[in-house]
mmCIF file of C-alpha atoms and ligand atoms in Angstrom:
data_model
loop_
_atom_site.group_PDB
_atom_site.id
_atom_site.type_symbol
_atom_site.label_atom_id
_atom_site.label_comp_id
_atom_site.label_asym_id
_atom_site.label_seq_id
_atom_site.Cartn_x
_atom_site.Cartn_y
_atom_site.Cartn_z
ATOM 1 C CA MET A 1019 79.377 121.603 95.154
ATOM 2 C CA LEU A 1020 82.160 119.447 95.760
ATOM 3 C CA GLN A 1021 85.772 120.407 93.851
ATOM 4 C CA LEU A 1022 88.645 117.981 93.312
ATOM 5 C CA PRO A 1023 91.240 118.314 95.488
ATOM 6 C CA PRO A 1024 95.142 117.534 94.697
ATOM 7 C CA LEU A 1025 95.764 113.939 94.367
ATOM 8 C CA SER A 1026 98.537 111.922 95.984
ATOM 9 C CA VAL A 1027 99.393 108.340 96.644
ATOM 10 C CA TYR A 1028 100.508 106.427 99.745
ATOM 11 C CA ILE A 1029 102.250 102.831 99.367
ATOM 12 C CA HIS A 1030 102.526 101.117 102.707
ATOM 13 C CA LEU A 1031 105.604 98.601 102.891
ATOM 14 C CA PRO A 1032 105.062 96.773 106.497
ATOM 15 C CA TRP A 1033 107.782 94.968 107.706
ATOM 16 C CA CYS A 1034 110.473 95.959 109.950
ATOM 17 C CA VAL A 1035 113.406 94.368 111.710
ATOM 18 C CA ALA A 1036 111.905 94.598 114.810
ATOM 19 C CA LYS A 1037 108.765 96.202 116.253
ATOM 20 C CA CYS A 1038 109.489 98.850 118.625
ATOM 21 C CA PRO A 1039 107.642 99.146 121.861
ATOM 22 C CA TYR A 1040 106.137 102.663 121.150
ATOM 23 C CA CYS A 1041 104.743 101.834 117.645
ATOM 24 C CA ASP A 1042 101.086 101.421 116.717
ATOM 25 C CA PHE A 1043 101.854 101.595 112.798
ATOM 26 C CA ASN A 1044 100.743 98.771 110.862
ATOM 27 C CA SER A 1045 104.153 97.397 111.091
ATOM 28 C CA HIS A 1046 105.427 93.800 111.350
ATOM 29 C CA ALA A 1047 109.139 92.095 112.605
ATOM 30 C CA LEU A 1048 110.345 90.561 109.547
ATOM 31 C CA GLN A 1049 110.543 86.438 109.550
ATOM 32 C CA GLY A 1050 113.143 85.677 106.938
ATOM 33 C CA GLN A 1051 112.772 87.609 103.570
ATOM 34 C CA VAL A 1052 110.437 90.427 102.594
ATOM 35 C CA PRO A 1053 108.710 89.011 99.942
ATOM 36 C CA GLU A 1054 109.430 91.635 97.662
ATOM 37 C CA GLN A 1055 108.967 90.433 94.215
ATOM 38 C CA ALA A 1056 105.327 89.201 95.426
ATOM 39 C CA TYR A 1057 104.594 92.373 97.437
ATOM 40 C CA VAL A 1058 105.595 94.418 94.153
ATOM 41 C CA ASP A 1059 103.049 92.773 92.075
ATOM 42 C CA ALA A 1060 100.378 92.817 94.728
ATOM 43 C CA LEU A 1061 100.676 96.515 94.848
ATOM 44 C CA LEU A 1062 100.925 97.123 91.219
ATOM 45 C CA ALA A 1063 97.885 94.899 90.682
ATOM 46 C CA ASP A 1064 96.011 96.811 93.675
ATOM 47 C CA LEU A 1065 96.747 100.135 91.857
ATOM 48 C CA GLU A 1066 95.534 99.004 88.606
ATOM 49 C CA LEU A 1067 91.999 98.184 90.375
ATOM 50 C CA GLU A 1068 92.179 101.606 91.998
ATOM 51 C CA LEU A 1069 92.236 103.584 88.524
ATOM 52 C CA PRO A 1070 88.572 104.018 87.233
ATOM 53 C CA ARG A 1071 88.164 106.078 90.600
ATOM 54 C CA VAL A 1072 90.899 108.225 89.394
ATOM 55 C CA TRP A 1073 90.636 108.741 85.534
ATOM 56 C CA GLY A 1074 92.665 111.659 84.014
ATOM 57 C CA ARG A 1075 93.736 112.903 87.479
ATOM 58 C CA THR A 1076 97.239 114.058 88.009
ATOM 59 C CA VAL A 1077 99.579 112.834 91.035
ATOM 60 C CA HIS A 1078 101.501 115.088 92.813
ATOM 61 C CA SER A 1079 103.534 113.032 95.207
ATOM 62 C CA VAL A 1080 104.091 109.249 96.207
ATOM 63 C CA PHE A 1081 105.054 108.417 99.761
ATOM 64 C CA LEU A 1082 106.672 104.976 100.474
ATOM 65 C CA GLY A 1083 105.960 104.601 104.015
ATOM 66 C CA GLY A 1084 106.168 102.167 106.966
ATOM 67 C CA GLY A 1085 107.371 99.946 108.318
ATOM 68 C CA THR A 1086 110.656 100.304 106.908
ATOM 69 C CA PRO A 1087 110.705 100.701 103.110
ATOM 70 C CA SER A 1088 114.366 100.834 103.361
ATOM 71 C CA LEU A 1089 114.027 97.137 103.882
ATOM 72 C CA PHE A 1090 113.168 96.557 100.138
ATOM 73 C CA SER A 1091 116.234 97.029 97.187
ATOM 74 C CA GLY A 1092 116.867 99.448 95.023
ATOM 75 C CA GLN A 1093 115.465 97.012 92.150
ATOM 76 C CA ALA A 1094 111.910 96.340 93.822
ATOM 77 C CA ILE A 1095 111.511 100.076 94.420
ATOM 78 C CA ASP A 1096 112.780 100.735 90.521
ATOM 79 C CA ARG A 1097 109.834 98.334 89.506
ATOM 80 C CA LEU A 1098 107.230 99.797 91.885
ATOM 81 C CA LEU A 1099 107.926 103.322 90.997
ATOM 82 C CA ALA A 1100 108.191 102.413 87.365
ATOM 83 C CA GLY A 1101 104.741 100.829 87.612
ATOM 84 C CA VAL A 1102 103.288 103.998 89.283
ATOM 85 C CA ARG A 1103 104.486 105.844 86.755
ATOM 86 C CA ALA A 1104 103.186 103.463 84.129
ATOM 87 C CA GLN A 1105 99.542 103.877 85.394
ATOM 88 C CA LEU A 1106 99.219 106.897 86.686
ATOM 89 C CA ASN A 1107 99.747 110.435 85.195
ATOM 90 C CA LEU A 1108 102.726 111.765 87.671
ATOM 91 C CA ALA A 1109 103.130 115.704 87.772
ATOM 92 C CA PRO A 1110 106.673 116.860 86.514
ATOM 93 C CA GLY A 1111 109.171 117.105 89.750
ATOM 94 C CA ALA A 1112 106.464 115.223 91.937
ATOM 95 C CA GLU A 1113 107.816 114.574 95.459
ATOM 96 C CA ILE A 1114 108.932 111.094 95.718
ATOM 97 C CA THR A 1115 109.326 110.547 99.409
ATOM 98 C CA MET A 1116 110.823 107.111 100.826
ATOM 99 C CA GLU A 1117 111.168 106.332 104.980
ATOM 100 C CA ALA A 1118 114.307 104.560 105.923
ATOM 101 C CA ASN A 1119 115.595 103.268 109.346
ATOM 102 C CA PRO A 1120 119.073 103.930 109.951
ATOM 103 C CA GLY A 1121 119.429 100.414 111.193
ATOM 104 C CA ALA A 1122 117.928 98.962 107.823
ATOM 105 C CA VAL A 1123 120.190 100.406 105.222
ATOM 106 C CA GLU A 1124 122.483 98.369 103.339
ATOM 107 C CA HIS A 1125 125.624 100.099 102.036
ATOM 108 C CA ASP A 1126 124.884 102.047 98.179
ATOM 109 C CA ARG A 1127 121.129 101.751 98.884
ATOM 110 C CA PHE A 1128 120.343 105.524 98.762
ATOM 111 C CA GLU A 1129 121.789 105.664 95.578
ATOM 112 C CA SER A 1130 119.886 103.234 93.999
ATOM 113 C CA TYR A 1131 116.663 104.462 95.479
ATOM 114 C CA ARG A 1132 117.543 107.808 93.982
ATOM 115 C CA ALA A 1133 118.346 106.274 90.466
ATOM 116 C CA ALA A 1134 114.709 104.516 90.791
ATOM 117 C CA GLY A 1135 113.031 108.166 91.166
ATOM 118 C CA VAL A 1136 113.064 108.600 94.893
ATOM 119 C CA ASN A 1137 113.772 112.241 95.692
ATOM 120 C CA ARG A 1138 113.076 113.066 99.429
ATOM 121 C CA ILE A 1139 114.292 110.428 102.397
ATOM 122 C CA SER A 1140 112.648 110.586 105.561
ATOM 123 C CA LEU A 1141 115.025 109.103 108.218
ATOM 124 C CA GLY A 1142 113.621 107.466 111.619
ATOM 125 C CA VAL A 1143 116.405 109.063 114.114
ATOM 126 C CA GLN A 1144 114.408 109.679 117.048
ATOM 127 C CA SER A 1145 117.299 110.603 119.078
ATOM 128 C CA PHE A 1146 121.088 110.605 118.907
ATOM 129 C CA ASP A 1147 121.479 109.571 122.407
ATOM 130 C CA ASP A 1148 122.553 105.722 122.500
ATOM 131 C CA LEU A 1149 120.759 105.127 125.992
ATOM 132 C CA GLN A 1150 117.587 106.760 124.788
ATOM 133 C CA LEU A 1151 117.504 104.438 121.399
ATOM 134 C CA LYS A 1152 117.896 101.535 123.591
ATOM 135 C CA LYS A 1153 115.074 102.288 125.784
ATOM 136 C CA LEU A 1154 113.141 103.091 122.650
ATOM 137 C CA GLY A 1155 114.156 99.685 121.255
ATOM 138 C CA ARG A 1156 115.625 101.011 118.259
ATOM 139 C CA ILE A 1157 117.836 98.745 116.299
ATOM 140 C CA HIS A 1158 120.401 101.479 115.710
ATOM 141 C CA GLY A 1159 122.771 103.437 117.756
ATOM 142 C CA ARG A 1160 123.855 107.158 117.546
ATOM 143 C CA ALA A 1161 126.701 106.266 115.318
ATOM 144 C CA GLU A 1162 124.450 104.513 112.633
ATOM 145 C CA ALA A 1163 121.790 107.418 112.905
ATOM 146 C CA ARG A 1164 124.707 109.990 111.760
ATOM 147 C CA GLN A 1165 126.112 107.442 109.200
ATOM 148 C CA ALA A 1166 122.886 107.070 107.632
ATOM 149 C CA ILE A 1167 122.477 110.626 107.576
ATOM 150 C CA GLU A 1168 125.817 111.009 105.660
ATOM 151 C CA ALA A 1169 124.814 108.332 103.350
ATOM 152 C CA VAL A 1170 121.748 110.515 102.591
ATOM 153 C CA ARG A 1171 123.303 113.533 101.654
ATOM 154 C CA GLY A 1172 126.347 111.507 99.760
ATOM 155 C CA ALA A 1173 123.811 110.252 97.511
ATOM 156 C CA GLY A 1174 122.867 113.451 96.308
ATOM 157 C CA PHE A 1175 119.301 114.041 98.333
ATOM 158 C CA ASP A 1176 119.220 117.700 99.005
ATOM 159 C CA ASN A 1177 115.380 116.904 100.260
ATOM 160 C CA PHE A 1178 115.450 115.112 103.497
ATOM 161 C CA ASN A 1179 113.364 114.895 106.630
ATOM 162 C CA ILE A 1180 114.765 113.555 110.004
ATOM 163 C CA ASP A 1181 112.007 112.143 112.655
ATOM 164 C CA LEU A 1182 113.180 112.905 116.288
ATOM 165 C CA MET A 1183 110.924 112.203 119.084
ATOM 166 C CA TRP A 1184 111.017 114.301 122.205
ATOM 167 C CA ALA A 1185 109.485 113.802 125.859
ATOM 168 C CA LEU A 1186 111.137 110.723 126.176
ATOM 169 C CA PRO A 1187 111.557 108.294 128.934
ATOM 170 C CA GLU A 1188 113.325 110.152 131.845
ATOM 171 C CA GLN A 1189 114.980 112.722 129.193
ATOM 172 C CA SER A 1190 115.876 116.081 130.287
ATOM 173 C CA VAL A 1191 115.272 119.581 128.823
ATOM 174 C CA GLU A 1192 119.075 119.572 127.766
ATOM 175 C CA GLN A 1193 118.848 116.178 126.089
ATOM 176 C CA ALA A 1194 115.924 117.303 123.817
ATOM 177 C CA LEU A 1195 117.552 119.979 122.977
ATOM 178 C CA ASP A 1196 120.960 118.488 122.127
ATOM 179 C CA ASP A 1197 119.130 115.912 119.765
ATOM 180 C CA VAL A 1198 117.653 118.800 117.818
ATOM 181 C CA GLU A 1199 121.145 120.764 117.791
ATOM 182 C CA GLN A 1200 122.577 117.436 116.657
ATOM 183 C CA ALA A 1201 120.210 117.255 114.081
ATOM 184 C CA LEU A 1202 120.595 120.871 112.928
ATOM 185 C CA SER A 1203 124.039 120.223 112.368
ATOM 186 C CA PHE A 1204 122.940 118.354 109.237
ATOM 187 C CA GLU A 1205 121.344 121.268 107.923
ATOM 188 C CA PRO A 1206 118.192 118.949 107.180
ATOM 189 C CA PRO A 1207 115.420 121.009 104.826
ATOM 190 C CA HIS A 1208 113.046 119.266 107.142
ATOM 191 C CA LEU A 1209 112.420 118.110 110.913
ATOM 192 C CA SER A 1210 109.550 116.370 112.278
ATOM 193 C CA HIS A 1211 109.629 116.721 116.083
ATOM 194 C CA TYR A 1212 106.922 114.309 117.540
ATOM 195 C CA GLN A 1213 106.013 114.150 121.217
ATOM 196 C CA LEU A 1214 106.607 110.516 122.555
ATOM 197 C CA THR A 1215 102.928 109.199 122.964
ATOM 198 C CA ILE A 1216 101.893 105.895 124.560
ATOM 199 C CA GLU A 1217 99.514 104.380 122.055
ATOM 200 C CA PRO A 1218 97.072 101.497 123.302
ATOM 201 C CA ASN A 1219 98.239 97.735 122.204
ATOM 202 C CA THR A 1220 101.612 98.901 122.463
ATOM 203 C CA VAL A 1221 104.507 97.412 124.696
ATOM 204 C CA PHE A 1222 104.846 101.039 126.409
ATOM 205 C CA ALA A 1223 101.069 100.892 126.929
ATOM 206 C CA ALA A 1224 101.583 97.510 128.793
ATOM 207 C CA ARG A 1225 104.533 98.450 130.801
ATOM 208 C CA PRO A 1226 104.833 102.505 130.803
ATOM 209 C CA PRO A 1227 108.123 103.929 130.872
ATOM 210 C CA ALA A 1228 108.518 107.263 133.150
ATOM 211 C CA LEU A 1229 107.793 110.147 130.824
ATOM 212 C CA PRO A 1230 108.779 113.625 131.466
ATOM 213 C CA GLU A 1231 106.075 115.687 133.465
ATOM 214 C CA GLU A 1232 103.916 117.884 131.857
ATOM 215 C CA GLU A 1233 105.451 121.056 133.052
ATOM 216 C CA LEU A 1234 108.862 119.463 131.821
ATOM 217 C CA ALA A 1235 107.449 118.363 128.545
ATOM 218 C CA TRP A 1236 106.232 122.183 128.075
ATOM 219 C CA GLU A 1237 109.702 123.585 128.640
ATOM 220 C CA MET A 1238 111.034 121.094 125.980
ATOM 221 C CA GLN A 1239 108.686 122.071 123.449
ATOM 222 C CA GLU A 1240 109.073 125.863 123.984
ATOM 223 C CA LYS A 1241 112.934 125.597 124.057
ATOM 224 C CA CYS A 1242 113.396 123.177 121.052
ATOM 225 C CA GLY A 1243 110.755 125.374 119.053
ATOM 226 C CA ASP A 1244 112.979 128.551 120.368
ATOM 227 C CA LEU A 1245 116.267 126.670 118.649
ATOM 228 C CA LEU A 1246 114.260 125.751 115.584
ATOM 229 C CA LEU A 1247 112.841 129.087 114.811
ATOM 230 C CA GLY A 1248 116.478 130.291 115.637
ATOM 231 C CA ALA A 1249 117.643 127.964 112.866
ATOM 232 C CA GLY A 1250 115.343 129.630 110.113
ATOM 233 C CA PHE A 1251 112.900 126.497 110.711
ATOM 234 C CA GLN A 1252 108.985 127.479 110.347
ATOM 235 C CA PRO A 1253 106.483 125.293 112.368
ATOM 236 C CA TYR A 1254 103.864 124.756 109.376
ATOM 237 C CA GLU A 1255 102.267 121.970 111.133
ATOM 238 C CA ILE A 1256 102.111 120.709 114.892
ATOM 239 C CA SER A 1257 104.872 118.510 114.715
ATOM 240 C CA ALA A 1258 106.486 119.328 111.480
ATOM 241 C CA TRP A 1259 109.307 122.328 110.889
ATOM 242 C CA SER A 1260 110.707 123.006 107.807
ATOM 243 C CA ARG A 1261 113.119 125.687 106.052
ATOM 244 C CA PRO A 1262 110.623 127.911 103.982
ATOM 245 C CA GLY A 1263 109.523 125.935 100.624
ATOM 246 C CA ARG A 1264 110.897 122.582 101.947
ATOM 247 C CA GLU A 1265 107.779 121.497 103.639
ATOM 248 C CA SER A 1266 106.622 117.964 103.123
ATOM 249 C CA ARG A 1267 104.256 118.245 99.830
ATOM 250 C CA HIS A 1268 102.667 115.181 100.541
ATOM 251 C CA ASN A 1269 101.975 115.430 104.406
ATOM 252 C CA LEU A 1270 100.416 119.120 103.420
ATOM 253 C CA ASN A 1271 98.088 117.734 100.797
ATOM 254 C CA TYR A 1272 96.712 115.129 104.068
ATOM 255 C CA TRP A 1273 96.115 118.193 106.154
ATOM 256 C CA ARG A 1274 94.711 120.382 103.512
ATOM 257 C CA PHE A 1275 92.388 117.655 103.064
ATOM 258 C CA GLY A 1276 93.292 116.480 99.529
ATOM 259 C CA ASP A 1277 92.648 113.199 98.050
ATOM 260 C CA TYR A 1278 95.099 110.036 98.194
ATOM 261 C CA ILE A 1279 95.154 106.910 96.980
ATOM 262 C CA GLY A 1280 96.518 104.342 99.499
ATOM 263 C CA ILE A 1281 97.770 100.869 98.241
ATOM 264 C CA GLY A 1282 99.517 98.239 100.682
ATOM 265 C CA ALA A 1283 98.610 96.421 103.493
ATOM 266 C CA GLY A 1284 96.161 98.431 106.076
ATOM 267 C CA ALA A 1285 96.557 101.578 103.683
ATOM 268 C CA HIS A 1286 93.865 104.358 103.796
ATOM 269 C CA GLY A 1287 92.411 106.361 100.944
ATOM 270 C CA LYS A 1288 90.428 109.095 100.358
ATOM 271 C CA ILE A 1289 88.582 110.220 96.800
ATOM 272 C CA THR A 1290 86.521 112.671 96.199
ATOM 273 C CA LEU A 1291 83.905 111.941 93.352
ATOM 274 C CA PRO A 1292 82.309 115.430 92.454
ATOM 275 C CA ALA A 1293 79.850 114.130 89.551
ATOM 276 C CA GLU A 1294 78.229 111.771 92.571
ATOM 277 C CA SER A 1295 78.497 114.225 95.230
ATOM 278 C CA ARG A 1296 80.687 111.767 97.040
ATOM 279 C CA VAL A 1297 83.759 111.367 99.193
ATOM 280 C CA VAL A 1298 84.904 107.645 99.746
ATOM 281 C CA ARG A 1299 87.113 106.185 102.395
ATOM 282 C CA LEU A 1300 88.613 103.113 101.648
ATOM 283 C CA ARG A 1301 90.649 100.776 103.839
ATOM 284 C CA ARG A 1302 93.123 97.722 102.345
ATOM 285 C CA LYS A 1303 93.448 94.239 104.294
ATOM 286 C CA LEU A 1304 95.794 94.709 107.338
ATOM 287 C CA VAL A 1305 97.555 91.835 107.284
ATOM 288 C CA PRO A 1306 100.239 91.570 105.024
ATOM 289 C CA HIS A 1307 99.698 87.828 104.422
ATOM 290 C CA SER A 1308 96.313 88.526 103.341
ATOM 291 C CA TYR A 1309 97.084 91.474 101.545
ATOM 292 C CA LEU A 1310 99.234 89.304 99.309
ATOM 293 C CA ALA A 1311 96.724 86.716 99.130
ATOM 294 C CA ALA A 1312 94.361 89.096 97.889
ATOM 295 C CA VAL A 1313 96.253 88.841 94.397
ATOM 296 C CA GLU A 1314 94.487 86.094 93.880
ATOM 297 C CA ASN A 1315 90.802 87.360 93.657
ATOM 298 C CA ALA A 1316 91.426 90.942 93.471
ATOM 299 C CA SER A 1317 90.139 91.413 96.765
ATOM 300 C CA PHE A 1318 92.344 94.267 98.529
ATOM 301 C CA ILE A 1319 89.930 96.501 99.799
ATOM 302 C CA ALA A 1320 88.834 95.346 103.317
ATOM 303 C CA GLU A 1321 86.582 98.333 104.043
ATOM 304 C CA GLN A 1322 84.939 101.176 101.828
ATOM 305 C CA HIS A 1323 82.331 103.900 102.967
ATOM 306 C CA ASP A 1324 80.868 107.231 101.962
ATOM 307 C CA VAL A 1325 81.780 110.087 104.342
ATOM 308 C CA SER A 1326 78.565 111.621 105.618
ATOM 309 C CA ALA A 1327 78.360 115.836 105.127
ATOM 310 C CA GLU A 1328 78.938 116.016 109.336
ATOM 311 C CA ASP A 1329 81.922 113.933 109.246
ATOM 312 C CA LEU A 1330 83.135 115.915 106.443
ATOM 313 C CA VAL A 1331 83.251 118.709 108.266
ATOM 314 C CA PHE A 1332 84.910 117.262 111.284
ATOM 315 C CA GLU A 1333 87.492 115.394 109.191
ATOM 316 C CA TYR A 1334 88.393 118.749 107.617
ATOM 317 C CA PHE A 1335 88.915 120.543 110.720
ATOM 318 C CA LEU A 1336 90.511 117.576 112.357
ATOM 319 C CA ASN A 1337 93.128 117.955 109.528
ATOM 320 C CA ARG A 1338 93.017 121.422 108.624
ATOM 321 C CA LEU A 1339 93.455 122.775 111.916
ATOM 322 C CA ARG A 1340 96.927 121.535 112.415
ATOM 323 C CA LEU A 1341 98.380 123.958 109.724
ATOM 324 C CA ALA A 1342 99.668 127.252 110.813
ATOM 325 C CA GLU A 1343 97.791 128.968 107.503
ATOM 326 C CA ALA A 1344 94.622 130.525 107.861
ATOM 327 C CA ILE A 1345 91.770 128.524 106.342
ATOM 328 C CA PRO A 1346 89.600 130.219 103.732
ATOM 329 C CA PHE A 1347 85.933 129.577 103.764
ATOM 330 C CA ALA A 1348 86.068 128.982 100.113
ATOM 331 C CA GLU A 1349 88.356 125.917 100.283
ATOM 332 C CA PHE A 1350 86.248 124.462 103.226
ATOM 333 C CA GLU A 1351 83.012 124.931 100.757
ATOM 334 C CA ALA A 1352 84.914 123.021 97.901
ATOM 335 C CA LEU A 1353 86.209 120.027 99.681
ATOM 336 C CA THR A 1354 83.344 119.466 102.018
ATOM 337 C CA GLY A 1355 80.436 120.429 99.777
ATOM 338 C CA VAL A 1356 78.927 122.281 103.273
ATOM 339 C CA ALA A 1357 77.910 125.943 103.351
ATOM 340 C CA ARG A 1358 79.921 128.268 105.801
ATOM 341 C CA GLU A 1359 76.569 129.299 107.304
ATOM 342 C CA GLN A 1360 76.695 125.760 108.939
ATOM 343 C CA LEU A 1361 79.781 126.464 110.810
ATOM 344 C CA GLN A 1362 78.182 129.679 112.748
ATOM 345 C CA ARG A 1363 78.043 127.887 115.963
ATOM 346 C CA PRO A 1364 81.589 126.134 116.452
ATOM 347 C CA LEU A 1365 82.811 129.182 115.352
ATOM 348 C CA GLU A 1366 81.255 131.268 117.540
ATOM 349 C CA GLU A 1367 82.290 129.265 120.459
ATOM 350 C CA ALA A 1368 85.796 128.925 119.284
ATOM 351 C CA THR A 1369 85.988 132.867 118.821
ATOM 352 C CA ARG A 1370 84.654 133.070 122.525
ATOM 353 C CA LEU A 1371 87.343 130.823 123.722
ATOM 354 C CA GLY A 1372 90.093 132.916 122.013
ATOM 355 C CA LEU A 1373 90.701 129.618 119.947
ATOM 356 C CA VAL A 1374 90.347 131.186 116.437
ATOM 357 C CA SER A 1375 89.479 134.682 114.773
ATOM 358 C CA VAL A 1376 87.550 134.893 111.813
ATOM 359 C CA ASP A 1377 87.266 137.798 109.155
ATOM 360 C CA GLU A 1378 85.093 137.584 106.177
ATOM 361 C CA ASN A 1379 86.895 135.084 103.983
ATOM 362 C CA GLN A 1380 89.392 133.006 106.688
ATOM 363 C CA ILE A 1381 89.455 131.155 110.135
ATOM 364 C CA HIS A 1382 92.584 132.082 111.727
ATOM 365 C CA ARG A 1383 93.876 129.390 114.554
ATOM 366 C CA THR A 1384 95.461 131.630 117.716
ATOM 367 C CA GLY A 1385 98.335 130.677 119.479
ATOM 368 C CA ARG A 1386 95.843 129.625 122.202
ATOM 369 C CA GLY A 1387 94.153 127.628 119.500
ATOM 370 C CA HIS A 1388 97.537 125.596 118.787
ATOM 371 C CA GLN A 1389 98.026 125.176 122.451
ATOM 372 C CA TYR A 1390 94.570 123.790 123.064
ATOM 373 C CA LEU A 1391 94.131 122.003 119.473
ATOM 374 C CA ASN A 1392 92.304 118.801 120.958
ATOM 375 C CA ASP A 1393 89.393 121.207 122.448
ATOM 376 C CA LEU A 1394 89.121 123.287 119.056
ATOM 377 C CA GLN A 1395 89.074 120.206 116.853
ATOM 378 C CA GLY A 1396 86.372 118.982 119.083
ATOM 379 C CA LEU A 1397 84.157 121.887 118.514
ATOM 380 C CA PHE A 1398 83.702 120.713 115.025
ATOM 381 C CA LEU A 1399 82.450 117.073 116.015
ATOM 382 C CA PRO A 1400 79.105 115.952 114.983
ATOM 383 C CA ARG A 1401 76.541 117.196 117.671
ATOM 384 C CA GLY A 1402 79.909 117.544 119.775
ATOM 385 C CA GLY A 1403 80.609 120.371 122.206
ATOM 386 C CA SER A 1404 79.310 123.189 119.835
ATOM 387 C CA GLU A 1405 75.706 121.171 119.284
ATOM 388 C CA ARG A 1406 76.138 122.341 115.604
HETATM 389 C C1 LIG B 2522 106.299 104.973 110.505
HETATM 390 S S1 LIG B 2522 107.762 105.381 111.340
HETATM 391 C C2 LIG B 2522 108.437 105.712 109.717
HETATM 392 C C3 LIG B 2522 110.104 105.428 109.850
HETATM 393 C C4 LIG B 2522 110.977 104.299 110.355
HETATM 394 N N1 LIG B 2522 109.812 102.922 110.421
HETATM 395 C C5 LIG B 2522 111.586 104.042 111.735
HETATM 396 O O1 LIG B 2522 110.882 104.132 112.735
HETATM 397 O O2 LIG B 2522 113.052 104.400 111.204
HETATM 398 C C6 LIG B 2522 107.380 107.405 111.313
HETATM 399 C C7 LIG B 2522 107.545 108.192 112.654
HETATM 400 O O3 LIG B 2522 106.466 108.229 113.543
HETATM 401 C C8 LIG B 2522 107.119 108.544 114.582
HETATM 402 N N2 LIG B 2522 106.203 107.743 115.731
HETATM 403 C C9 LIG B 2522 106.331 106.649 115.693
HETATM 404 N N3 LIG B 2522 105.454 106.125 116.678
HETATM 405 C C10 LIG B 2522 105.232 107.092 117.652
HETATM 406 C C11 LIG B 2522 104.930 107.568 118.983
HETATM 407 N N4 LIG B 2522 104.167 106.647 119.583
HETATM 408 N N5 LIG B 2522 104.757 108.614 119.319
HETATM 409 C C12 LIG B 2522 105.523 109.812 118.445
HETATM 410 N N6 LIG B 2522 106.312 109.540 117.584
HETATM 411 C C13 LIG B 2522 105.894 108.326 116.683
HETATM 412 C C14 LIG B 2522 108.808 108.300 114.674
HETATM 413 O O4 LIG B 2522 109.347 109.595 114.895
HETATM 414 C C15 LIG B 2522 108.941 107.891 113.614
HETATM 415 O O5 LIG B 2522 110.038 107.750 112.956
HETATM 416 S S1 LIG B 2523 110.832 100.886 112.882
HETATM 417 FE FE1 LIG B 2523 109.391 102.785 112.621
HETATM 418 S S2 LIG B 2523 107.661 101.581 112.058
HETATM 419 FE FE2 LIG B 2523 109.274 99.713 112.350
HETATM 420 S S3 LIG B 2523 108.188 99.349 114.359
HETATM 421 FE FE3 LIG B 2523 109.714 100.772 114.662
HETATM 422 S S4 LIG B 2523 108.901 103.042 114.731
HETATM 423 FE FE4 LIG B 2523 107.457 101.268 114.080
#
């Protein structure tokens, strides 16, 4: 029997100053001004149409992602969040995160975002090395990155995240360590540490840069990890490190297979409907221009489908195995509606390979399971490696 998980809201703001060569997010280089008035109108109209699917539910977190949300003025963010609050039941103290690019934050903007109700900033620093930033096509240098972090702190945000990437073109272990050290000097409560991946249909895919060899990348991960552990950070997810209690509540909800409303161009949503024994996935129109035009006939949704039981099992483990915390069988059953007995084959195989250990109540990912996460996740594929 399906049960309702916590609900969060993702809002996609799709414009950037320039498109970075490694990025495959639904983000578009801005031509002229951000149409913020029209876009906020569209977002709020979109949200209103979503309400019947989530009547009576409390929202635990909101995430303004992109793209570069910091291209929007404080006034626009204020109107957006006021609209969200008016339409939805936001839990007291709900986490409200906004992504910002150090190259696209006007003076005093952080104060206005805070006044609008944003209580967590996620800053896309990527590296503190000017040459690397240039190779990554970033619109900011080291100095702007440092100033932006100071501005976030100065505006009174005690909760913030720094995004760093590692295994960058021709990067040495020392350089990767230096980036982490510089980030730590600002005492962030949270650090996202992503290995640079070459995504299809990006400039880097067409003209791949020289990335560090696998062994060197492994050494970087190990040594950066040791540095972070030594500084009191916990790796609660594959790429997410935080001080105790400062995990991203919003991202935790994704990884724990919670529900989320997704509004804005290309945003994804997942909503559980227990009375109908269904889990629905939705996607909004991808192209900002089409999304904006959808306001005319209330047609924001481009795709909607029920998730099959088999896919629910795979998607649950795809997300959930990213987290370090153990997986209670009771949680699996509540969020997928599938009985634990259905897991016998993949779990036996995963145990045999040393990727998990299983007790009466929960599944534990082992160190090996962390290292070979893709293989572990693959065991839960419908008719996959395990012939479940
Ligand atoms: C949607 S971006 C948000 C921040 C903002 N747009 C910026 O770049 O400053 C989220 C983060 O994903 C990471 N990211 C994007 N593309 C990546 C890639 N190909 N490999 C690894 N990390 C990536 C970057 O660290 C980036 O800050
Ligand atoms: S600024 Fe962020 S979202 Fe925009 S293109 Fe660069 S990485 Fe992608």
